[in-house]
Amino acid sequence: DTGVKAILTTSELQGKISVFKAFLGEAAKLEIIAVDKVESKSKDYIEQDIDIASKALIQYTSGTSGISKGVLLTHKNLLHNASLLQEMQVEANSFYNVEHSTLIWLPLYHDMGLISGVILPLLFDMPTVLMPPLIFLQKPFRWLKAMSKYKTKYTMAPNFAYELCNKRITNEQVKTLDLSNWQVALNGAETIRAETLERFINKFAPCGFRPETFYPAYGLAESTVFVTGGLKNAPPVFLKVNKKALEINKVEILAKDSSDSIILVGVGKTWLDQEVKIVNPETLELCKDDEIGEIWIKGDSVASEYWKNEEETKKVFNVTLSTNSKKYLRSGDLGFIDNNELYITGRIKDLIIIHGLNYYPQHIEQTVEKLHESFRAGCNAAFSIDLANEEKLIVIQEIRKDSVIDDLKKLENDVKLAITENHGVHPHEVKFIKHGSIFKTSSGKIQRRLCKKKYLEGKLELWSN
């Protein structure tokens, strides 16, 4: 997609890359250069005058709701977003002369990993420990053990990472940790679950983890990475809302738990000159305070175009409200603002609309994954299909390895009943699929549209005893 001319690597990896040439297609013809073997020729170097508005890199979106798109980021975008993050929760002086202040295991080919693992350490002279993603995924305990060993103050990860720690780190392992130096545990990139935060806080409190260490945030590749975040040293903000009201794009705040309540996690406010507006995606008018709408963003962190994709660029960048000529980025995310705090409710493209009511797939998925011990958490998808000119709900759920289920039909009926009782919509079909067969992006997000496509094509890997 980028039209690259060469692959830069190290001599150690050069041979390994060649093994994958059969899978690289046209890219297999590229020159593979081991940078540690290139002789220095300083006399041939021509210094470039770099304008702050010039392009710095192409950063690809995760592809959650479609094909990944290249976002052209300028040097100004990078510098502004770094300053924004610094203003949000990094006191730069506290990072100088402190051994190993940050630890990042996120892949460096995605925005969170790239900015937090490479750009910020370079800009702010922050000592940083980098850990390969696979090392964490194999044993989540290694992440927290390294945080404890290096007395790290700052890290970031999606919600699923904290949930993995909840499930796979034993109480005996917790006793060996010291997390008292941990100041910022940024949580972003996917739906943030209140129950995950609460379980993590309770589980790791004995080894020094504090509630105010959690830092829920919101961002996207089109805005470099970060958009909003909360106050440092403040605990996460939870808001109880009426689930039924969400179905009609309304926000109704509840004082206590009920069968219709759901807890949302606040992802903070804007910083510096950033603007966030909640807009009706159809009328392009600002929403009222009690209405859910699309999140629009304005600021110097926002890119201006996709790489070689004019059609999507026109839809997403430099769009205007119906009432003024200010230009914004359309995020594709739905949410609302309450008491200066942003809350995310879902994505427009993933929203399920049946009989005129809105259903958020992540809410249905959370209900399903808790129903049976054989269900893999975070490995299911809810979506709708058009069947005889009527939208029908479909749910697919991964089954754990080596699971034995006596009555699959009963389990399917239990899932349908739970969804009907909790969400007021009856699934047309529930499919159980093999371990590891759900479709995800390279950053671990569920690709609901691809799941739907494979379902309609009859290409799901169905599970059986």
GROMACS .gro file of C-alpha atoms in nm:
model
  465
    1ASP     CA    1   0.000   0.000   0.000
    2THR     CA    2   0.282   0.240   0.084
    3GLY     CA    3   0.500   0.158  -0.217
    4VAL     CA    4   0.808   0.114   0.001
    5LYS     CA    5   1.145   0.070  -0.170
    6ALA     CA    6   1.332  -0.128   0.097
    7ILE     CA    7   1.305  -0.307   0.429
    8LEU     CA    8   1.543  -0.192   0.704
    9THR     CA    9   1.635  -0.453   0.964
   10THR     CA   10   1.930  -0.601   1.150
   11SER     CA   11   2.166  -0.876   1.039
   12GLU     CA   12   2.019  -1.101   1.310
   13LEU     CA   13   1.670  -1.071   1.159
   14GLN     CA   14   1.767  -1.047   0.792
   15GLY     CA   15   1.781  -1.422   0.744
   16LYS     CA   16   1.455  -1.476   0.929
   17ILE     CA   17   1.272  -1.226   0.708
   18SER     CA   18   1.383  -1.412   0.396
   19VAL     CA   19   1.207  -1.724   0.529
   20PHE     CA   20   0.876  -1.539   0.492
   21LYS     CA   21   0.937  -1.423   0.135
   22ALA     CA   22   0.684  -1.675   0.006
   23PHE     CA   23   0.413  -1.486   0.198
   24LEU     CA   24   0.526  -1.135   0.107
   25GLY     CA   25   0.405  -1.124  -0.254
   26GLU     CA   26   0.551  -0.822  -0.432
   27ALA     CA   27   0.725  -0.718  -0.112
   28ALA     CA   28   0.951  -1.022  -0.149
   29LYS     CA   29   1.130  -0.837  -0.431
   30LEU     CA   30   1.226  -0.549  -0.201
   31GLU     CA   31   1.584  -0.495  -0.098
   32ILE     CA   32   1.638  -0.606   0.263
   33ILE     CA   33   1.907  -0.394   0.426
   34ALA     CA   34   2.078  -0.483   0.754
   35VAL     CA   35   2.151  -0.139   0.897
   36ASP     CA   36   2.419  -0.266   1.137
   37LYS     CA   37   2.623  -0.387   0.839
   38VAL     CA   38   2.606  -0.067   0.633
   39GLU     CA   39   2.936   0.121   0.627
   40SER     CA   40   2.913   0.483   0.739
   41LYS     CA   41   2.965   0.728   0.455
   42SER     CA   42   2.923   1.063   0.623
   43LYS     CA   43   3.061   1.252   0.322
   44ASP     CA   44   2.762   1.130   0.119
   45TYR     CA   45   2.506   1.249   0.374
   46ILE     CA   46   2.293   1.543   0.271
   47GLU     CA   47   2.118   1.718   0.560
   48GLN     CA   48   1.750   1.782   0.500
   49ASP     CA   49   1.567   2.096   0.608
   50ILE     CA   50   1.256   1.953   0.770
   51ASP     CA   51   0.953   2.177   0.786
   52ILE     CA   52   0.723   2.117   1.082
   53ALA     CA   53   0.433   2.070   0.840
   54SER     CA   54   0.613   1.803   0.635
   55LYS     CA   55   0.511   1.439   0.656
   56ALA     CA   56   0.688   1.234   0.921
   57LEU     CA   57   0.539   0.887   0.879
   58ILE     CA   58   0.241   0.682   0.764
   59GLN     CA   59   0.059   0.525   1.057
   60TYR     CA   60  -0.199   0.255   0.985
   61THR     CA   61  -0.534   0.224   1.156
   62SER     CA   62  -0.612  -0.105   1.328
   63GLY     CA   63  -0.877  -0.206   1.073
   64THR     CA   64  -1.143  -0.283   1.335
   65SER     CA   65  -1.435  -0.189   1.110
   66GLY     CA   66  -1.274  -0.233   0.768
   67ILE     CA   67  -0.945  -0.235   0.583
   68SER     CA   68  -0.652  -0.060   0.753
   69LYS     CA   69  -0.592   0.291   0.621
   70GLY     CA   70  -0.265   0.482   0.625
   71VAL     CA   71  -0.279   0.809   0.820
   72LEU     CA   72  -0.024   1.070   0.709
   73LEU     CA   73   0.121   1.227   1.022
   74THR     CA   74   0.332   1.542   1.015
   75HIS     CA   75   0.612   1.640   1.252
   76LYS     CA   76   0.369   1.896   1.395
   77ASN     CA   77   0.115   1.620   1.469
   78LEU     CA   78   0.376   1.418   1.657
   79LEU     CA   79   0.514   1.710   1.855
   80HIS     CA   80   0.168   1.837   1.949
   81ASN     CA   81   0.044   1.496   2.063
   82ALA     CA   82   0.357   1.445   2.269
   83SER     CA   83   0.302   1.785   2.432
   84LEU     CA   84  -0.062   1.695   2.489
   85LEU     CA   85   0.033   1.372   2.663
   86GLN     CA   86   0.291   1.556   2.870
   87GLU     CA   87   0.026   1.807   2.975
   88MET     CA   88  -0.220   1.525   3.049
   89GLN     CA   89  -0.016   1.326   3.293
   90VAL     CA   90   0.359   1.339   3.245
   91GLU     CA   91   0.566   1.575   3.458
   92ALA     CA   92   0.875   1.568   3.239
   93ASN     CA   93   1.119   1.665   3.515
   94SER     CA   94   1.015   1.365   3.723
   95PHE     CA   95   1.141   1.138   3.445
   96TYR     CA   96   1.496   1.274   3.431
   97ASN     CA   97   1.759   1.076   3.622
   98VAL     CA   98   1.505   0.814   3.726
   99GLU     CA   99   1.611   0.465   3.631
  100HIS     CA  100   1.368   0.293   3.394
  101SER     CA  101   1.066   0.519   3.430
  102THR     CA  102   0.855   0.353   3.159
  103LEU     CA  103   0.792  -0.002   3.046
  104ILE     CA  104   0.611  -0.084   2.720
  105TRP     CA  105   0.529  -0.426   2.571
  106LEU     CA  106   0.287  -0.293   2.307
  107PRO     CA  107   0.383  -0.366   1.943
  108LEU     CA  108   0.574  -0.074   1.792
  109TYR     CA  109   0.379  -0.091   1.464
  110HIS     CA  110   0.065   0.051   1.632
  111ASP     CA  111   0.005   0.404   1.754
  112MET     CA  112   0.007   0.339   2.130
  113GLY     CA  113   0.327   0.138   2.113
  114LEU     CA  114   0.499   0.369   1.865
  115ILE     CA  115   0.426   0.694   2.049
  116SER     CA  116   0.473   0.566   2.404
  117GLY     CA  117   0.757   0.326   2.332
  118VAL     CA  118   0.965   0.531   2.087
  119ILE     CA  119   0.855   0.892   2.028
  120LEU     CA  120   0.798   1.003   2.390
  121PRO     CA  121   1.118   0.849   2.528
  122LEU     CA  122   1.319   1.024   2.254
  123LEU     CA  123   1.152   1.361   2.304
  124PHE     CA  124   1.154   1.368   2.684
  125ASP     CA  125   1.472   1.172   2.756
  126MET     CA  126   1.271   0.908   2.939
  127PRO     CA  127   1.454   0.586   3.030
  128THR     CA  128   1.238   0.306   2.891
  129VAL     CA  129   1.221  -0.073   2.908
  130LEU     CA  130   1.082  -0.240   2.594
  131MET     CA  131   0.936  -0.591   2.622
  132PRO     CA  132   0.830  -0.806   2.322
  133PRO     CA  133   0.449  -0.844   2.308
  134LEU     CA  134   0.471  -1.225   2.297
  135ILE     CA  135   0.661  -1.230   2.627
  136PHE     CA  136   0.361  -1.062   2.793
  137LEU     CA  137   0.095  -1.267   2.613
  138GLN     CA  138   0.259  -1.597   2.708
  139LYS     CA  139   0.278  -1.502   3.077
  140PRO     CA  140   0.113  -1.173   3.184
  141PHE     CA  141   0.295  -1.203   3.517
  142ARG     CA  142   0.619  -1.106   3.337
  143TRP     CA  143   0.479  -0.757   3.271
  144LEU     CA  144   0.405  -0.682   3.635
  145LYS     CA  145   0.721  -0.858   3.751
  146ALA     CA  146   0.923  -0.623   3.527
  147MET     CA  147   0.724  -0.324   3.655
  148SER     CA  148   0.818  -0.434   4.007
  149LYS     CA  149   1.183  -0.508   3.926
  150TYR     CA  150   1.258  -0.180   3.748
  151LYS     CA  151   1.035   0.031   3.979
  152THR     CA  152   0.860   0.159   3.668
  153LYS     CA  153   0.627   0.457   3.703
  154TYR     CA  154   0.445   0.458   3.370
  155THR     CA  155   0.297   0.204   3.125
  156MET     CA  156  -0.004   0.165   2.898
  157ALA     CA  157  -0.213  -0.118   2.756
  158PRO     CA  158  -0.563  -0.200   2.628
  159ASN     CA  159  -0.828  -0.327   2.870
  160PHE     CA  160  -0.777  -0.692   2.775
  161ALA     CA  161  -0.421  -0.683   2.914
  162TYR     CA  162  -0.538  -0.586   3.263
  163GLU     CA  163  -0.809  -0.854   3.241
  164LEU     CA  164  -0.548  -1.116   3.152
  165CYS     CA  165  -0.358  -1.017   3.467
  166ASN     CA  166  -0.677  -1.058   3.670
  167LYS     CA  167  -0.730  -1.410   3.541
  168ARG     CA  168  -0.382  -1.555   3.500
  169ILE     CA  169  -0.173  -1.411   3.783
  170THR     CA  170  -0.204  -1.617   4.100
  171ASN     CA  171  -0.238  -1.484   4.453
  172GLU     CA  172   0.102  -1.638   4.531
  173GLN     CA  173   0.259  -1.442   4.245
  174VAL     CA  174   0.094  -1.120   4.369
  175LYS     CA  175   0.282  -1.161   4.699
  176THR     CA  176   0.615  -1.135   4.512
  177LEU     CA  177   0.534  -0.796   4.352
  178ASP     CA  178   0.598  -0.438   4.459
  179LEU     CA  179   0.383  -0.203   4.250
  180SER     CA  180   0.404   0.094   4.485
  181ASN     CA  181   0.617   0.295   4.238
  182TRP     CA  182   0.354   0.263   3.962
  183GLN     CA  183   0.202   0.607   3.898
  184VAL     CA  184   0.020   0.580   3.562
  185ALA     CA  185  -0.148   0.269   3.420
  186LEU     CA  186  -0.300   0.410   3.102
  187ASN     CA  187  -0.594   0.208   2.970
  188GLY     CA  188  -0.715   0.276   2.615
  189ALA     CA  189  -0.752   0.153   2.254
  190GLU     CA  190  -1.063  -0.057   2.324
  191THR     CA  191  -1.373  -0.063   2.545
  192ILE     CA  192  -1.271   0.001   2.907
  193ARG     CA  193  -1.468  -0.215   3.148
  194ALA     CA  194  -1.542  -0.093   3.498
  195GLU     CA  195  -1.541  -0.448   3.634
  196THR     CA  196  -1.190  -0.506   3.494
  197LEU     CA  197  -1.058  -0.198   3.672
  198GLU     CA  198  -1.226  -0.288   4.000
  199ARG     CA  199  -1.098  -0.648   3.994
  200PHE     CA  200  -0.745  -0.532   3.913
  201ILE     CA  201  -0.748  -0.273   4.193
  202ASN     CA  202  -0.869  -0.531   4.446
  203LYS     CA  203  -0.632  -0.804   4.331
  204PHE     CA  204  -0.314  -0.595   4.330
  205ALA     CA  205  -0.382  -0.359   4.621
  206PRO     CA  206  -0.186  -0.590   4.857
  207CYS     CA  207   0.132  -0.526   4.655
  208GLY     CA  208   0.094  -0.147   4.643
  209PHE     CA  209  -0.128  -0.076   4.341
  210ARG     CA  210  -0.350   0.229   4.401
  211PRO     CA  211  -0.689   0.309   4.237
  212GLU     CA  212  -0.561   0.651   4.123
  213THR     CA  213  -0.286   0.477   3.921
  214PHE     CA  214  -0.543   0.376   3.659
  215TYR     CA  215  -0.566   0.632   3.381
  216PRO     CA  216  -0.850   0.568   3.130
  217ALA     CA  217  -0.794   0.757   2.803
  218TYR     CA  218  -0.930   0.787   2.450
  219GLY     CA  219  -0.754   0.824   2.119
  220LEU     CA  220  -0.727   0.708   1.758
  221ALA     CA  221  -0.466   0.689   1.483
  222GLU     CA  222  -0.621   0.979   1.290
  223SER     CA  223  -0.541   1.207   1.586
  224THR     CA  224  -0.184   1.070   1.618
  225VAL     CA  225  -0.291   0.866   1.921
  226PHE     CA  226  -0.423   1.058   2.225
  227VAL     CA  227  -0.735   1.276   2.241
  228THR     CA  228  -0.861   1.283   2.600
  229GLY     CA  229  -0.745   1.172   2.943
  230GLY     CA  230  -0.827   1.233   3.307
  231LEU     CA  231  -0.646   1.399   3.594
  232LYS     CA  232  -0.326   1.237   3.713
  233ASN     CA  233  -0.350   1.095   4.067
  234ALA     CA  234  -0.731   1.084   4.045
  235PRO     CA  235  -0.923   0.753   4.050
  236PRO     CA  236  -1.122   0.642   3.742
  237VAL     CA  237  -1.463   0.804   3.692
  238PHE     CA  238  -1.761   0.567   3.670
  239LEU     CA  239  -2.111   0.665   3.553
  240LYS     CA  240  -2.423   0.453   3.591
  241VAL     CA  241  -2.664   0.502   3.299
  242ASN     CA  242  -2.991   0.354   3.179
  243LYS     CA  243  -2.924   0.085   2.918
  244LYS     CA  244  -3.274   0.127   2.770
  245ALA     CA  245  -3.216   0.499   2.715
  246LEU     CA  246  -2.901   0.423   2.515
  247GLU     CA  247  -3.121   0.234   2.269
  248ILE     CA  248  -3.280   0.564   2.164
  249ASN     CA  249  -2.958   0.770   2.177
  250LYS     CA  250  -3.042   0.923   2.513
  251VAL     CA  251  -2.834   0.958   2.830
  252GLU     CA  252  -3.019   0.893   3.156
  253ILE     CA  253  -2.795   0.890   3.463
  254LEU     CA  254  -2.901   0.654   3.743
  255ALA     CA  255  -2.830   0.687   4.113
  256LYS     CA  256  -2.835   0.315   4.192
  257ASP     CA  257  -2.808  -0.028   4.030
  258SER     CA  258  -3.104  -0.177   3.846
  259SER     CA  259  -3.168  -0.441   3.581
  260ASP     CA  260  -3.154  -0.162   3.321
  261SER     CA  261  -2.830  -0.002   3.443
  262ILE     CA  262  -2.484  -0.023   3.290
  263ILE     CA  263  -2.159   0.132   3.415
  264LEU     CA  264  -1.951   0.339   3.175
  265VAL     CA  265  -1.592   0.450   3.240
  266GLY     CA  266  -1.499   0.812   3.177
  267VAL     CA  267  -1.203   0.870   2.945
  268GLY     CA  268  -1.119   1.222   3.059
  269LYS     CA  269  -1.130   1.566   2.906
  270THR     CA  270  -0.948   1.755   2.632
  271TRP     CA  271  -0.612   1.921   2.692
  272LEU     CA  272  -0.425   2.216   2.541
  273ASP     CA  273  -0.618   2.349   2.238
  274GLN     CA  274  -0.790   2.023   2.149
  275GLU     CA  275  -1.167   2.037   2.091
  276VAL     CA  276  -1.418   1.754   2.115
  277LYS     CA  277  -1.778   1.793   2.000
  278ILE     CA  278  -2.070   1.549   2.012
  279VAL     CA  279  -2.249   1.567   1.677
  280ASN     CA  280  -2.558   1.407   1.525
  281PRO     CA  281  -2.398   1.206   1.241
  282GLU     CA  282  -2.701   1.252   1.016
  283THR     CA  283  -2.794   1.620   1.064
  284LEU     CA  284  -2.436   1.733   1.143
  285GLU     CA  285  -2.576   1.944   1.427
  286LEU     CA  286  -2.442   1.956   1.783
  287CYS     CA  287  -2.618   1.714   2.015
  288LYS     CA  288  -2.789   1.817   2.334
  289ASP     CA  289  -2.625   1.729   2.666
  290ASP     CA  290  -2.847   1.422   2.712
  291GLU     CA  291  -2.796   1.288   2.359
  292ILE     CA  292  -2.546   1.039   2.221
  293GLY     CA  293  -2.369   1.139   1.902
  294GLU     CA  294  -2.052   1.100   1.700
  295ILE     CA  295  -1.728   1.229   1.852
  296TRP     CA  296  -1.569   1.502   1.637
  297ILE     CA  297  -1.216   1.627   1.710
  298LYS     CA  298  -1.022   1.942   1.627
  299GLY     CA  299  -0.659   2.026   1.711
  300ASP     CA  300  -0.301   2.013   1.593
  301SER     CA  301  -0.272   1.643   1.671
  302VAL     CA  302  -0.532   1.568   1.402
  303ALA     CA  303  -0.394   1.452   1.066
  304SER     CA  304  -0.531   1.589   0.740
  305GLU     CA  305  -0.556   1.288   0.508
  306TYR     CA  306  -0.531   0.917   0.445
  307TRP     CA  307  -0.253   0.785   0.223
  308LYS     CA  308  -0.378   0.752  -0.137
  309ASN     CA  309  -0.744   0.737  -0.031
  310GLU     CA  310  -0.924   1.055  -0.137
  311GLU     CA  311  -1.272   0.909  -0.092
  312GLU     CA  312  -1.224   0.821   0.277
  313THR     CA  313  -1.029   1.144   0.335
  314LYS     CA  314  -1.330   1.350   0.224
  315LYS     CA  315  -1.562   1.153   0.454
  316VAL     CA  316  -1.346   1.170   0.765
  317PHE     CA  317  -1.117   1.475   0.758
  318ASN     CA  318  -1.196   1.846   0.740
  319VAL     CA  319  -1.572   1.803   0.781
  320THR     CA  320  -1.786   2.089   0.907
  321LEU     CA  321  -2.090   2.131   1.129
  322SER     CA  322  -2.413   2.254   0.976
  323THR     CA  323  -2.381   2.575   1.180
  324ASN     CA  324  -2.021   2.688   1.117
  325SER     CA  325  -1.718   2.637   0.893
  326LYS     CA  326  -1.476   2.497   1.153
  327LYS     CA  327  -1.312   2.178   1.028
  328TYR     CA  328  -1.316   1.859   1.235
  329LEU     CA  329  -1.219   1.494   1.224
  330ARG     CA  330  -1.507   1.245   1.232
  331SER     CA  331  -1.397   0.967   1.466
  332GLY     CA  332  -1.668   0.714   1.387
  333ASP     CA  333  -1.704   0.664   1.764
  334LEU     CA  334  -2.023   0.733   1.957
  335GLY     CA  335  -2.038   0.896   2.298
  336PHE     CA  336  -2.141   1.189   2.514
  337ILE     CA  337  -1.994   1.439   2.759
  338ASP     CA  338  -2.113   1.471   3.118
  339ASN     CA  339  -1.957   1.710   3.369
  340ASN     CA  340  -1.667   1.772   3.129
  341GLU     CA  341  -1.593   1.396   3.111
  342LEU     CA  342  -1.609   1.205   2.780
  343TYR     CA  343  -1.781   0.864   2.772
  344ILE     CA  344  -1.759   0.623   2.477
  345THR     CA  345  -2.063   0.410   2.400
  346GLY     CA  346  -1.954   0.233   2.079
  347ARG     CA  347  -1.873   0.265   1.709
  348ILE     CA  348  -2.120   0.377   1.443
  349LYS     CA  349  -2.027   0.096   1.203
  350ASP     CA  350  -2.072  -0.170   1.473
  351LEU     CA  351  -2.404  -0.041   1.605
  352ILE     CA  352  -2.687  -0.295   1.578
  353ILE     CA  353  -3.025  -0.142   1.491
  354ILE     CA  354  -3.328  -0.372   1.524
  355HIS     CA  355  -3.686  -0.245   1.515
  356GLY     CA  356  -3.556   0.110   1.541
  357LEU     CA  357  -3.365   0.051   1.866
  358ASN     CA  358  -2.987   0.069   1.912
  359TYR     CA  359  -2.794  -0.221   2.061
  360TYR     CA  360  -2.423  -0.194   2.138
  361PRO     CA  361  -2.245  -0.519   2.049
  362GLN     CA  362  -1.993  -0.494   2.332
  363HIS     CA  363  -2.277  -0.496   2.589
  364ILE     CA  364  -2.424  -0.815   2.441
  365GLU     CA  365  -2.078  -0.973   2.417
  366GLN     CA  366  -2.007  -0.900   2.784
  367THR     CA  367  -2.333  -1.069   2.882
  368VAL     CA  368  -2.250  -1.381   2.679
  369GLU     CA  369  -1.890  -1.439   2.784
  370LYS     CA  370  -1.987  -1.472   3.152
  371LEU     CA  371  -2.245  -1.746   3.095
  372HIS     CA  372  -2.023  -2.054   3.080
  373GLU     CA  373  -1.674  -2.148   3.194
  374SER     CA  374  -1.592  -2.282   2.848
  375PHE     CA  375  -1.647  -1.941   2.682
  376ARG     CA  376  -1.330  -1.743   2.604
  377ALA     CA  377  -1.361  -1.386   2.733
  378GLY     CA  378  -1.306  -1.117   2.472
  379CYS     CA  379  -1.343  -1.374   2.194
  380ASN     CA  380  -1.699  -1.330   2.074
  381ALA     CA  381  -1.889  -1.104   1.836
  382ALA     CA  382  -2.244  -0.972   1.804
  383PHE     CA  383  -2.372  -0.830   1.475
  384SER     CA  384  -2.689  -0.813   1.268
  385ILE     CA  385  -2.776  -0.948   0.924
  386ASP     CA  386  -3.054  -0.863   0.681
  387LEU     CA  387  -3.289  -1.161   0.657
  388ALA     CA  388  -3.597  -1.114   0.440
  389ASN     CA  389  -3.573  -0.735   0.479
  390GLU     CA  390  -3.552  -0.760   0.857
  391GLU     CA  391  -3.246  -0.716   1.077
  392LYS     CA  392  -3.164  -1.022   1.287
  393LEU     CA  393  -2.912  -1.058   1.571
  394ILE     CA  394  -2.629  -1.311   1.534
  395VAL     CA  395  -2.382  -1.402   1.809
  396ILE     CA  396  -2.067  -1.612   1.772
  397GLN     CA  397  -1.862  -1.731   2.070
  398GLU     CA  398  -1.523  -1.905   2.094
  399ILE     CA  399  -1.498  -2.220   2.304
  400ARG     CA  400  -1.187  -2.293   2.511
  401LYS     CA  401  -0.951  -2.575   2.416
  402ASP     CA  402  -1.034  -2.919   2.553
  403SER     CA  403  -1.382  -2.810   2.663
  404VAL     CA  404  -1.650  -3.078   2.694
  405ILE     CA  405  -2.010  -2.965   2.656
  406ASP     CA  406  -2.282  -3.225   2.710
  407ASP     CA  407  -2.577  -3.039   2.559
  408LEU     CA  408  -2.482  -2.781   2.296
  409LYS     CA  409  -2.845  -2.702   2.209
  410LYS     CA  410  -2.925  -2.624   2.574
  411LEU     CA  411  -2.621  -2.397   2.592
  412GLU     CA  412  -2.737  -2.214   2.280
  413ASN     CA  413  -3.083  -2.165   2.431
  414ASP     CA  414  -2.926  -2.039   2.757
  415VAL     CA  415  -2.733  -1.776   2.560
  416LYS     CA  416  -3.045  -1.668   2.372
  417LEU     CA  417  -3.245  -1.643   2.695
  418ALA     CA  418  -2.976  -1.439   2.872
  419ILE     CA  419  -2.954  -1.192   2.583
  420THR     CA  420  -3.333  -1.161   2.564
  421GLU     CA  421  -3.365  -1.102   2.939
  422ASN     CA  422  -3.073  -0.857   2.965
  423HIS     CA  423  -3.108  -0.664   2.641
  424GLY     CA  424  -3.465  -0.711   2.521
  425VAL     CA  425  -3.370  -0.855   2.183
  426HIS     CA  426  -3.388  -1.222   2.081
  427PRO     CA  427  -3.093  -1.362   1.881
  428HIS     CA  428  -3.177  -1.530   1.553
  429GLU     CA  429  -2.877  -1.763   1.583
  430VAL     CA  430  -2.587  -1.841   1.817
  431LYS     CA  431  -2.279  -2.013   1.675
  432PHE     CA  432  -1.997  -2.168   1.876
  433ILE     CA  433  -1.657  -2.156   1.708
  434LYS     CA  434  -1.315  -2.313   1.764
  435HIS     CA  435  -1.050  -2.177   1.997
  436GLY     CA  436  -0.845  -1.905   1.827
  437SER     CA  437  -1.075  -1.869   1.524
  438ILE     CA  438  -1.242  -1.534   1.603
  439PHE     CA  439  -1.129  -1.259   1.367
  440LYS     CA  440  -0.921  -0.985   1.531
  441THR     CA  441  -0.698  -0.700   1.421
  442SER     CA  442  -0.323  -0.721   1.479
  443SER     CA  443  -0.379  -0.514   1.794
  444GLY     CA  444  -0.632  -0.762   1.931
  445LYS     CA  445  -0.963  -0.588   1.853
  446ILE     CA  446  -1.262  -0.791   1.736
  447GLN     CA  447  -1.334  -0.745   1.364
  448ARG     CA  448  -1.712  -0.772   1.379
  449ARG     CA  449  -1.764  -0.687   1.011
  450LEU     CA  450  -1.524  -0.961   0.903
  451CYS     CA  451  -1.694  -1.204   1.143
  452LYS     CA  452  -2.024  -1.115   0.978
  453LYS     CA  453  -1.877  -1.167   0.629
  454LYS     CA  454  -1.742  -1.511   0.719
  455TYR     CA  455  -2.074  -1.603   0.882
  456LEU     CA  456  -2.267  -1.513   0.568
  457GLU     CA  457  -2.016  -1.708   0.355
  458GLY     CA  458  -2.049  -2.011   0.584
  459LYS     CA  459  -1.675  -2.002   0.658
  460LEU     CA  460  -1.675  -1.995   1.038
  461GLU     CA  461  -1.474  -2.272   1.207
  462LEU     CA  462  -1.755  -2.429   1.408
  463TRP     CA  463  -1.677  -2.602   1.736
  464SER     CA  464  -1.772  -2.960   1.817
  465ASN     CA  465  -1.691  -3.202   2.102
   0.00000   0.00000   0.00000
